[in-house]
Short mmCIF file of C-alpha atoms in Angstrom, two decimals:
data_model
loop_
_atom_site.label_atom_id
_atom_site.label_comp_id
_atom_site.label_asym_id
_atom_site.label_seq_id
_atom_site.Cartn_x
_atom_site.Cartn_y
_atom_site.Cartn_z
CA GLY A 61 -58.22 -27.66 -33.03
CA ASP A 62 -55.19 -26.68 -30.63
CA SER A 63 -52.88 -24.00 -31.92
CA VAL A 64 -49.74 -21.94 -30.77
CA THR A 65 -49.14 -18.48 -31.66
CA GLN A 66 -45.71 -16.73 -31.28
CA MET A 67 -44.60 -13.14 -31.72
CA GLU A 68 -43.32 -12.51 -35.17
CA GLY A 69 -39.80 -12.24 -35.80
CA PRO A 70 -36.92 -11.63 -36.22
CA VAL A 71 -35.76 -10.11 -33.10
CA THR A 72 -32.58 -8.37 -32.97
CA LEU A 73 -31.04 -7.40 -29.46
CA SER A 74 -27.71 -6.23 -28.12
CA GLU A 75 -25.77 -8.38 -25.92
CA GLU A 76 -26.89 -8.38 -22.25
CA ALA A 77 -30.37 -7.03 -23.27
CA PHE A 78 -33.45 -8.56 -21.75
CA LEU A 79 -35.40 -10.79 -23.94
CA THR A 80 -39.13 -11.71 -24.07
CA ILE A 81 -40.58 -13.83 -26.83
CA ASN A 82 -44.40 -14.04 -26.51
CA CYS A 83 -46.34 -17.08 -26.81
CA THR A 84 -49.83 -17.72 -26.45
CA TYR A 85 -51.92 -20.90 -26.90
CA THR A 86 -55.49 -22.27 -27.63
CA ALA A 87 -56.29 -25.85 -26.51
CA THR A 88 -58.96 -27.84 -24.68
CA GLY A 89 -58.15 -29.58 -21.46
CA TYR A 90 -54.84 -29.14 -19.79
CA PRO A 91 -51.81 -29.07 -22.37
CA SER A 92 -48.22 -29.33 -21.18
CA LEU A 93 -46.18 -26.40 -22.83
CA PHE A 94 -42.61 -26.44 -24.09
CA TRP A 95 -39.81 -24.21 -25.67
CA TYR A 96 -37.72 -25.69 -28.23
CA VAL A 97 -34.48 -23.88 -29.54
CA GLN A 98 -32.84 -24.40 -33.04
CA TYR A 99 -29.16 -23.43 -33.25
CA PRO A 100 -28.02 -22.74 -36.84
CA GLY A 101 -27.71 -25.85 -38.75
CA GLU A 102 -29.01 -28.12 -36.11
CA GLY A 103 -32.30 -29.87 -35.16
CA LEU A 104 -34.42 -28.70 -32.32
CA GLN A 105 -33.62 -29.18 -28.75
CA LEU A 106 -35.87 -29.07 -25.77
CA LEU A 107 -34.98 -25.96 -23.95
CA LEU A 108 -37.66 -25.94 -21.05
CA LYS A 109 -41.09 -27.33 -20.14
CA ALA A 110 -44.11 -26.81 -17.69
CA THR A 111 -46.54 -29.18 -17.25
CA LYS A 112 -49.29 -27.64 -15.34
CA ALA A 113 -50.77 -24.25 -14.44
CA ASP A 114 -48.47 -21.94 -12.47
CA ASP A 115 -45.24 -23.93 -13.22
CA LYS A 116 -42.11 -22.28 -14.17
CA GLY A 117 -39.55 -24.04 -16.51
CA SER A 118 -36.08 -22.81 -16.49
CA ASN A 119 -32.86 -23.72 -18.25
CA LYS A 120 -29.68 -21.83 -19.17
CA GLY A 121 -31.08 -18.65 -17.89
CA PHE A 122 -34.24 -19.09 -19.82
CA GLU A 123 -37.50 -19.10 -17.97
CA ALA A 124 -41.23 -19.48 -18.91
CA THR A 125 -44.25 -19.57 -16.54
CA TYR A 126 -47.37 -21.40 -17.46
CA ARG A 127 -50.34 -18.87 -17.07
CA LYS A 128 -53.45 -20.54 -17.64
CA GLU A 129 -55.54 -17.45 -17.04
CA THR A 130 -53.84 -15.79 -20.01
CA THR A 131 -53.16 -18.92 -21.89
CA SER A 132 -49.66 -17.67 -22.33
CA PHE A 133 -46.06 -19.33 -21.84
CA HIS A 134 -43.65 -16.26 -22.54
CA LEU A 135 -39.71 -17.15 -22.91
CA GLU A 136 -37.60 -14.43 -21.10
CA LYS A 137 -34.12 -14.40 -20.28
CA GLY A 138 -32.40 -11.41 -18.16
CA SER A 139 -29.24 -11.00 -20.42
CA VAL A 140 -28.68 -12.58 -23.75
CA GLN A 141 -25.54 -13.59 -25.27
CA VAL A 142 -24.38 -13.96 -28.91
CA SER A 143 -24.59 -17.63 -28.49
CA ASP A 144 -28.28 -17.35 -27.77
CA SER A 145 -28.88 -16.65 -31.39
CA ALA A 146 -31.22 -19.30 -32.65
CA VAL A 147 -34.84 -19.81 -33.64
CA TYR A 148 -36.90 -20.42 -30.71
CA PHE A 149 -40.29 -22.61 -30.96
CA CYS A 150 -43.15 -22.75 -28.33
CA ALA A 151 -45.16 -25.90 -28.63
CA LEU A 152 -47.93 -27.59 -26.68
CA SER A 153 -49.01 -31.32 -26.31
CA LYS A 154 -51.75 -33.17 -24.24
CA GLY A 155 -49.57 -36.19 -23.74
CA ASN A 156 -51.79 -38.29 -26.12
CA THR A 157 -51.56 -36.03 -29.09
CA PRO A 158 -48.34 -35.03 -31.09
CA LEU A 159 -46.50 -31.74 -30.42
CA VAL A 160 -47.98 -28.61 -32.01
CA PHE A 161 -45.39 -26.11 -32.68
CA GLY A 162 -45.68 -22.38 -33.31
CA LYS A 163 -44.07 -20.83 -36.37
CA GLY A 164 -40.69 -19.92 -34.58
CA THR A 165 -39.13 -16.95 -33.55
CA ARG A 166 -35.77 -15.87 -34.84
CA LEU A 167 -33.26 -14.09 -32.38
CA SER A 168 -30.22 -12.42 -33.31
CA VAL A 169 -27.90 -11.08 -30.70
CA ILE A 170 -25.17 -8.61 -31.75
CA ALA A 171 -22.17 -7.94 -29.80
CA GLU B 106 -23.95 -40.97 -27.43
CA ALA B 107 -27.70 -40.86 -27.64
CA GLN B 108 -28.63 -39.58 -31.16
CA VAL B 109 -31.01 -39.38 -34.09
CA THR B 110 -29.09 -39.64 -37.23
CA GLN B 111 -30.40 -38.50 -40.80
CA ASN B 112 -29.25 -39.24 -44.32
CA PRO B 113 -28.37 -37.59 -46.53
CA ARG B 114 -27.79 -34.06 -45.03
CA TYR B 115 -28.29 -32.46 -48.45
CA LEU B 116 -30.17 -33.73 -51.54
CA ILE B 117 -30.73 -32.16 -54.73
CA THR B 118 -32.85 -34.23 -57.16
CA VAL B 119 -35.33 -33.88 -60.26
CA THR B 120 -39.12 -34.29 -60.16
CA GLY B 121 -40.26 -37.65 -60.33
CA LYS B 122 -37.34 -39.41 -59.28
CA LYS B 123 -37.68 -41.83 -56.11
CA LEU B 124 -35.84 -40.92 -52.95
CA THR B 125 -35.67 -42.13 -49.48
CA VAL B 126 -34.33 -40.12 -46.53
CA THR B 127 -33.15 -42.41 -43.73
CA CYS B 128 -33.54 -41.97 -40.06
CA SER B 129 -32.08 -43.99 -37.14
CA GLN B 130 -32.04 -43.63 -33.43
CA ASN B 131 -29.99 -45.41 -30.76
CA MET B 132 -32.34 -44.81 -27.73
CA ASN B 133 -34.60 -47.56 -28.03
CA HIS B 134 -37.37 -45.17 -28.55
CA GLU B 135 -40.83 -46.21 -29.49
CA TYR B 136 -42.24 -43.08 -30.82
CA MET B 137 -40.77 -41.55 -34.31
CA SER B 138 -41.90 -38.80 -36.48
CA TRP B 139 -41.00 -36.75 -39.46
CA TYR B 140 -41.45 -33.01 -39.83
CA ARG B 141 -40.94 -30.66 -42.64
CA GLN B 142 -39.89 -26.98 -41.83
CA ASP B 143 -40.77 -24.29 -44.47
CA PRO B 144 -40.41 -20.45 -43.84
CA GLY B 145 -43.17 -18.72 -42.07
CA LEU B 146 -45.14 -22.28 -41.60
CA GLY B 147 -42.86 -23.65 -38.76
CA LEU B 148 -42.68 -27.43 -38.37
CA ARG B 149 -45.57 -29.60 -39.54
CA GLN B 150 -45.55 -33.18 -39.03
CA ILE B 151 -45.66 -35.51 -41.93
CA TYR B 152 -46.04 -38.94 -40.49
CA TYR B 153 -45.54 -40.78 -36.99
CA SER B 154 -44.91 -44.10 -35.72
CA MET B 155 -46.07 -45.27 -32.26
CA ASN B 156 -43.97 -48.53 -32.48
CA VAL B 157 -42.95 -51.13 -35.15
CA GLU B 158 -45.47 -51.64 -37.86
CA VAL B 159 -47.63 -48.92 -36.56
CA THR B 160 -47.54 -45.62 -38.57
CA ASP B 161 -50.13 -42.83 -38.86
CA LYS B 162 -50.59 -39.66 -41.09
CA GLY B 163 -49.69 -36.36 -39.65
CA ASP B 164 -50.80 -32.88 -40.79
CA VAL B 165 -49.21 -32.97 -44.36
CA PRO B 166 -48.84 -36.71 -45.34
CA GLU B 167 -49.58 -36.20 -49.03
CA GLY B 168 -46.87 -37.28 -51.37
CA TYR B 169 -44.87 -39.12 -48.84
CA LYS B 170 -44.77 -42.59 -47.40
CA VAL B 171 -43.02 -44.18 -44.23
CA SER B 172 -42.19 -47.61 -42.76
CA ARG B 173 -41.46 -48.87 -39.55
CA LYS B 174 -39.97 -52.47 -39.84
CA GLU B 175 -37.42 -52.04 -37.05
CA LYS B 176 -37.74 -50.03 -33.75
CA ARG B 177 -34.46 -47.91 -34.70
CA ASN B 178 -35.42 -47.13 -38.27
CA PHE B 179 -37.97 -44.82 -39.77
CA PRO B 180 -37.35 -44.05 -43.60
CA LEU B 181 -39.16 -41.27 -45.51
CA ILE B 182 -40.04 -42.03 -48.89
CA LEU B 183 -40.96 -39.73 -51.80
CA GLU B 184 -42.15 -41.84 -54.53
CA SER B 185 -42.47 -39.06 -57.13
CA PRO B 186 -41.08 -35.97 -55.70
CA SER B 187 -42.11 -32.37 -56.75
CA PRO B 188 -40.93 -28.95 -56.50
CA ASN B 189 -43.24 -28.16 -53.43
CA GLN B 190 -41.62 -30.72 -51.63
CA THR B 191 -38.48 -28.76 -51.48
CA SER B 192 -37.99 -28.12 -47.68
CA LEU B 193 -35.88 -28.87 -44.50
CA TYR B 194 -36.97 -32.26 -43.06
CA PHE B 195 -36.32 -33.39 -39.62
CA CYS B 196 -36.71 -36.90 -38.10
CA ALA B 197 -37.52 -36.79 -34.29
CA SER B 198 -38.07 -39.66 -31.65
CA SER B 199 -39.18 -39.72 -28.04
CA ALA B 200 -39.47 -42.79 -25.46
CA ASN B 201 -43.28 -42.59 -26.10
CA ARG B 202 -45.79 -40.40 -27.25
CA VAL B 203 -46.41 -39.10 -23.94
CA SER B 204 -42.91 -38.65 -22.99
CA TYR B 205 -42.94 -34.96 -24.39
CA GLU B 206 -39.15 -34.54 -25.06
CA GLN B 207 -38.41 -35.36 -28.65
CA TYR B 208 -35.17 -35.73 -29.93
CA PHE B 209 -34.40 -34.44 -33.21
CA GLY B 210 -31.97 -35.14 -36.04
CA PRO B 211 -29.91 -32.64 -37.68
CA GLY B 212 -32.17 -32.26 -40.61
CA THR B 213 -32.12 -33.08 -44.52
CA ARG B 214 -32.16 -30.16 -46.98
CA LEU B 215 -33.90 -31.45 -49.88
CA THR B 216 -34.27 -29.54 -53.19
CA VAL B 217 -36.47 -30.88 -55.93
CA THR B 218 -36.02 -29.14 -59.38
#
């Protein structure tokens, strides 16, 4: 079946460091790809999405590019802040199927 | 304000004592679902509902029941809770199954002793 694999956490960075969280997927057909973020004590929120190959999703300084050739959707941010500390989930959907989530990557940013 | 609400937020109970976690959304969404979140396992879908009176099993439905009598509400029922159902539960909704963006509730932390 379809699956999403994320890099293991936790990830600890200093403020203003560059962030990359790796995500690769296995799916038949042409899934849409998502990053969700879960701040402490809250539910998940959609951070960004890309619906076809080579699309770039972006929001709040975060970016991810849908790479079909490498089946990847890595999350990047050029300069992280303490407020970015959260758990990040990569997910996929083929529209007529429920979201399939990765296991999540915890990010801690220290001042 | 568009939101998904869950109650209670925290619950400690004993094995075998029936409980219900309520979920309500005010966005007129058709699609609703329940997830559980466990360390190292991420989010796993328990049940989902495409519309009123239409429900279906997700990846881990054993030990749970749901109902969808009204569009806005989607309660999760544990008829006889067991310790392995200790988890963090999230309700989510979206306009339809193909809408992609799911709106999540704040979560219910359940402990079964």
